[in-house]
């Protein structure tokens, strides 16, 4: 005769969401099937597609800007993505608790596909920036990628779910770097290589959305069925969303315009920045004093310190990542290597290392029951909101970091003309010829250089050295700024603690029925 199913006590606890039982039932080993693993794979595919676009905005940024003759606007390829992630992440994460995860994942991913087509067919730099704004909408679903990878697996296996996300991140980054480098290997600004790149990104988005629609079919959450649509809408934190969106956009725009081309004293910078900062302060006051259960739910920050510490560390990681994503390929191509494919290969070593590190970290967390990923330090019913905050905080770090880097980089590059002039005028070049000399040097136009009266090979060498030294100083400022945030986060991370009792086999939101997982 077939064995009897496991006691109904297991399903009762799972239905009530009680994860605090000491009865030991949460250590029962579930028998997971392909349905669960395909659900994880589908969100990993969405993650990979997003990262392909993010790498395209960063590593391909100089190519796209050069194609349209708007190099000063490069920062506005990545910035819309980070801003949209910050603004939409908490909204989508909170709304997904009331309307479910699936169709937010599918619909927003398809919006990303539309954005890639806009970039691929762009006829101006403004149209390209508009396309990246549309792509950024897809990143509003990013918190759900981490949520699904965690809540459909036993808690003891969550580190492996997050490792899968990080591996898909690395795969998407490496794919983007290699394909982008191969398509733009000649360095010709007239090339249409970036267009083919974003058609590839469109195919990735469409494939990911289709697979998610087909294989991820979770049962409805209790919050999906116990409220009317009007009640659900009323539960969303609309005031908080307004403060966050307005403050972040104005804050970022103000910083981005600093030294690009305005001075801090110009109202375009100072007034925009000040108004944005005022909205940010308003958000802090509102979230701490008036709204306890909004997108910054107070239960996340009480009871233990892990969530607050992790949020800061994730913020710092976002600051550092966007330094690498935007400036590493730029630096290598300017100073060391002109082959775009080899530039991508060099950058990909970071991604490959991160994938290996993710696997090792997952193995260690599962084996030692020690962790640095906070879903394990938040109530299960707040996992979506917690993930939304963390992803938004990471992108906030990227947004702030990009604005800071842009200001630092442009400030250093503002000395380019005087540095080159000091190097070549003393060598005999007439001051009125410094402008043409600098233009020809920057474009590496040997014919134009030789046509300038009085130019000698020695003079070209000194001018090139001054140009490279200026770039070196500008890049150095970027890396120092990013390094300061990482160093501070490393110190703060020491104070995390390990919630070892949470490493059990409880599944917070299974996609399979209990009788399928626990019957023998």
Coordinates of C-alpha atoms in Angstrom, one line a residue, residues 148-358:
X148 CA 10.6 34.8 -6.5
X149 CA 14.0 33.2 -6.3
X150 CA 13.7 33.1 -2.5
X151 CA 10.1 32.5 -1.7
X152 CA 9.6 29.4 -3.9
X153 CA 12.6 27.7 -2.3
X154 CA 13.1 26.4 1.2
X155 CA 14.8 29.0 3.4
X156 CA 17.9 26.8 3.7
X157 CA 18.3 27.0 0.0
X158 CA 17.7 30.7 -0.5
X159 CA 21.3 31.4 -0.8
X160 CA 21.3 29.2 -3.9
X161 CA 18.4 31.1 -5.3
X162 CA 20.2 34.4 -4.9
X163 CA 23.3 32.8 -6.3
X164 CA 21.3 31.9 -9.4
X165 CA 20.3 35.5 -9.7
X166 CA 23.9 36.6 -9.4
X167 CA 25.0 34.0 -12.0
X168 CA 22.4 35.2 -14.4
X169 CA 23.7 38.7 -13.7
X170 CA 27.2 37.6 -14.7
X171 CA 26.0 35.8 -17.8
X172 CA 24.1 38.8 -19.0
X173 CA 27.0 41.1 -18.3
X174 CA 29.5 38.8 -20.1
X175 CA 27.2 38.3 -23.0
X176 CA 26.6 42.1 -23.3
X177 CA 30.4 42.8 -23.1
X178 CA 31.4 40.2 -25.7
X179 CA 28.6 40.9 -28.2
X180 CA 28.9 44.7 -27.8
X181 CA 32.7 44.5 -28.2
X182 CA 32.5 42.4 -31.3
X183 CA 29.8 44.7 -32.9
X184 CA 31.8 47.8 -32.3
X185 CA 35.3 46.4 -32.6
X186 CA 36.4 48.9 -35.3
X187 CA 35.6 52.0 -33.1
X188 CA 33.9 53.7 -36.1
X189 CA 31.4 56.2 -34.7
X190 CA 29.3 55.8 -37.8
X191 CA 28.9 52.1 -37.1
X192 CA 25.4 50.7 -36.4
X193 CA 26.7 48.0 -34.1
X194 CA 24.8 49.3 -31.1
X195 CA 21.5 48.9 -33.1
X196 CA 22.1 45.2 -33.6
X197 CA 23.1 45.0 -29.9
X198 CA 19.7 46.3 -28.7
X199 CA 17.8 44.1 -31.2
X200 CA 19.5 41.2 -29.4
X201 CA 18.4 42.7 -26.1
X202 CA 14.9 42.8 -27.4
X203 CA 15.0 39.1 -28.3
X204 CA 16.2 38.4 -24.7
X205 CA 13.4 40.4 -23.2
X206 CA 10.7 38.8 -25.3
X207 CA 12.0 35.3 -24.7
X208 CA 12.2 35.9 -20.9
X209 CA 8.7 37.3 -20.7
X210 CA 7.3 34.4 -22.7
X211 CA 9.0 31.8 -20.5
X212 CA 7.8 33.5 -17.3
X213 CA 4.2 33.6 -18.6
X214 CA 4.4 29.9 -19.4
X215 CA 6.2 28.4 -16.4
X216 CA 5.5 30.6 -13.4
X217 CA 2.0 30.1 -12.1
X218 CA 2.0 30.7 -8.4
X219 CA -1.2 30.3 -6.3
X220 CA -2.7 33.6 -5.2
X221 CA -1.4 35.2 -2.0
X222 CA -3.9 35.8 0.8
X223 CA -3.6 39.6 0.2
X224 CA -4.7 39.1 -3.4
X225 CA -8.1 37.7 -2.4
X226 CA -9.1 39.4 0.9
X227 CA -9.2 43.0 -0.4
X228 CA -11.1 44.8 -3.2
X229 CA -9.2 46.7 -5.8
X230 CA -10.2 50.0 -4.2
X231 CA -8.9 48.7 -0.8
X232 CA -5.7 47.6 -2.5
X233 CA -5.1 51.0 -4.1
X234 CA -5.8 52.7 -0.8
X235 CA -3.1 50.6 0.9
X236 CA -0.3 51.8 -1.5
X237 CA 1.9 54.5 -0.2
X238 CA 1.1 57.2 -2.8
X239 CA 2.4 60.1 -0.7
X240 CA 5.7 58.3 -0.2
X241 CA 5.9 57.5 -4.0
X242 CA 5.4 61.2 -4.8
X243 CA 8.2 62.4 -2.4
X244 CA 10.6 59.7 -3.6
X245 CA 10.0 60.2 -7.4
X246 CA 10.1 64.0 -7.2
X247 CA 13.0 64.3 -4.8
X248 CA 15.2 61.7 -6.6
X249 CA 14.7 63.1 -10.1
X250 CA 15.5 66.7 -9.1
X251 CA 18.4 65.6 -6.9
X252 CA 20.0 63.6 -9.7
X253 CA 19.4 66.2 -12.4
X254 CA 20.9 68.9 -10.2
X255 CA 24.0 66.8 -9.5
X256 CA 24.3 65.7 -13.2
X257 CA 24.4 69.2 -14.5
X258 CA 27.2 70.2 -12.1
X259 CA 30.2 71.0 -14.4
X260 CA 28.2 69.6 -17.3
X261 CA 28.2 72.5 -18.3
X262 CA 26.9 74.6 -15.3
X263 CA 28.8 75.7 -12.2
X264 CA 27.3 75.0 -8.7
X265 CA 26.4 78.7 -8.4
X266 CA 24.1 78.5 -11.4
X267 CA 20.4 78.1 -10.4
X268 CA 20.1 75.2 -12.9
X269 CA 22.3 73.2 -10.5
X270 CA 21.9 74.8 -7.1
X271 CA 18.1 75.4 -7.2
X272 CA 17.3 72.0 -8.8
X273 CA 19.5 70.2 -6.3
X274 CA 18.1 72.1 -3.3
X275 CA 14.5 71.5 -4.2
X276 CA 15.2 67.8 -4.8
X277 CA 17.0 67.6 -1.4
X278 CA 14.0 69.2 0.3
X279 CA 11.7 66.5 -1.1
X280 CA 14.1 63.8 0.1
X281 CA 14.0 65.3 3.6
X282 CA 10.2 65.5 3.4
X283 CA 10.2 61.8 2.5
X284 CA 12.3 61.0 5.6
X285 CA 10.0 63.0 7.9
X286 CA 6.9 61.5 6.4
X287 CA 8.2 57.9 6.5
X288 CA 9.4 58.1 10.1
X289 CA 6.7 60.2 11.7
X290 CA 3.5 59.7 9.8
X291 CA 3.5 56.4 7.8
X292 CA 4.5 53.3 9.7
X293 CA 3.3 50.7 7.2
X294 CA 4.2 52.3 3.9
X295 CA 7.0 51.3 1.5
X296 CA 9.5 51.9 4.4
X297 CA 7.6 49.6 6.7
X298 CA 8.8 50.2 10.3
X299 CA 8.8 46.4 11.1
X300 CA 11.7 46.1 8.8
X301 CA 13.9 48.4 10.9
X302 CA 12.9 47.1 14.3
X303 CA 13.7 43.9 16.1
X304 CA 17.2 43.5 14.7
X305 CA 19.8 45.6 12.9
X306 CA 20.5 43.4 9.9
X307 CA 18.1 45.1 7.5
X308 CA 19.4 48.6 8.2
X309 CA 23.0 47.5 7.9
X310 CA 22.4 45.5 4.7
X311 CA 20.5 48.4 3.1
X312 CA 23.5 50.6 3.6
X313 CA 25.9 48.0 2.3
X314 CA 23.7 47.5 -0.8
X315 CA 23.7 51.3 -1.3
X316 CA 27.5 51.3 -1.3
X317 CA 27.7 48.4 -3.7
X318 CA 25.4 50.3 -6.1
X319 CA 27.7 53.3 -5.9
X320 CA 30.7 51.1 -6.7
X321 CA 29.1 49.0 -9.4
X322 CA 28.0 51.9 -11.5
X323 CA 31.5 53.3 -11.3
X324 CA 32.7 50.1 -13.0
X325 CA 29.8 49.8 -15.3
X326 CA 30.2 53.3 -16.7
X327 CA 33.9 54.1 -16.4
X328 CA 35.9 50.9 -16.6
X329 CA 35.5 50.2 -20.3
X330 CA 35.8 54.0 -21.0
X331 CA 39.1 54.2 -19.2
X332 CA 40.6 51.0 -20.8
X333 CA 39.6 52.2 -24.3
X334 CA 41.0 55.7 -23.8
X335 CA 44.3 54.7 -22.1
X336 CA 45.2 51.1 -22.8
X337 CA 43.2 49.2 -25.5
X338 CA 41.4 50.3 -28.6
X339 CA 39.9 46.9 -29.5
X340 CA 36.4 47.0 -28.0
X341 CA 36.2 43.2 -27.8
X342 CA 39.3 43.0 -25.7
X343 CA 38.1 45.8 -23.5
X344 CA 34.9 43.8 -22.8
X345 CA 37.0 40.7 -22.1
X346 CA 39.0 42.5 -19.5
X347 CA 35.9 43.8 -17.8
X348 CA 34.2 40.4 -17.9
X349 CA 36.8 39.0 -15.5
X350 CA 34.9 40.9 -12.7
X351 CA 31.6 39.2 -13.8
X352 CA 33.2 35.7 -14.0
X353 CA 34.7 36.2 -10.5
X354 CA 31.4 37.4 -9.1
X355 CA 29.6 34.2 -10.5
X356 CA 32.2 32.0 -8.8
X357 CA 32.0 34.0 -5.6
X358 CA 28.2 33.7 -5.6

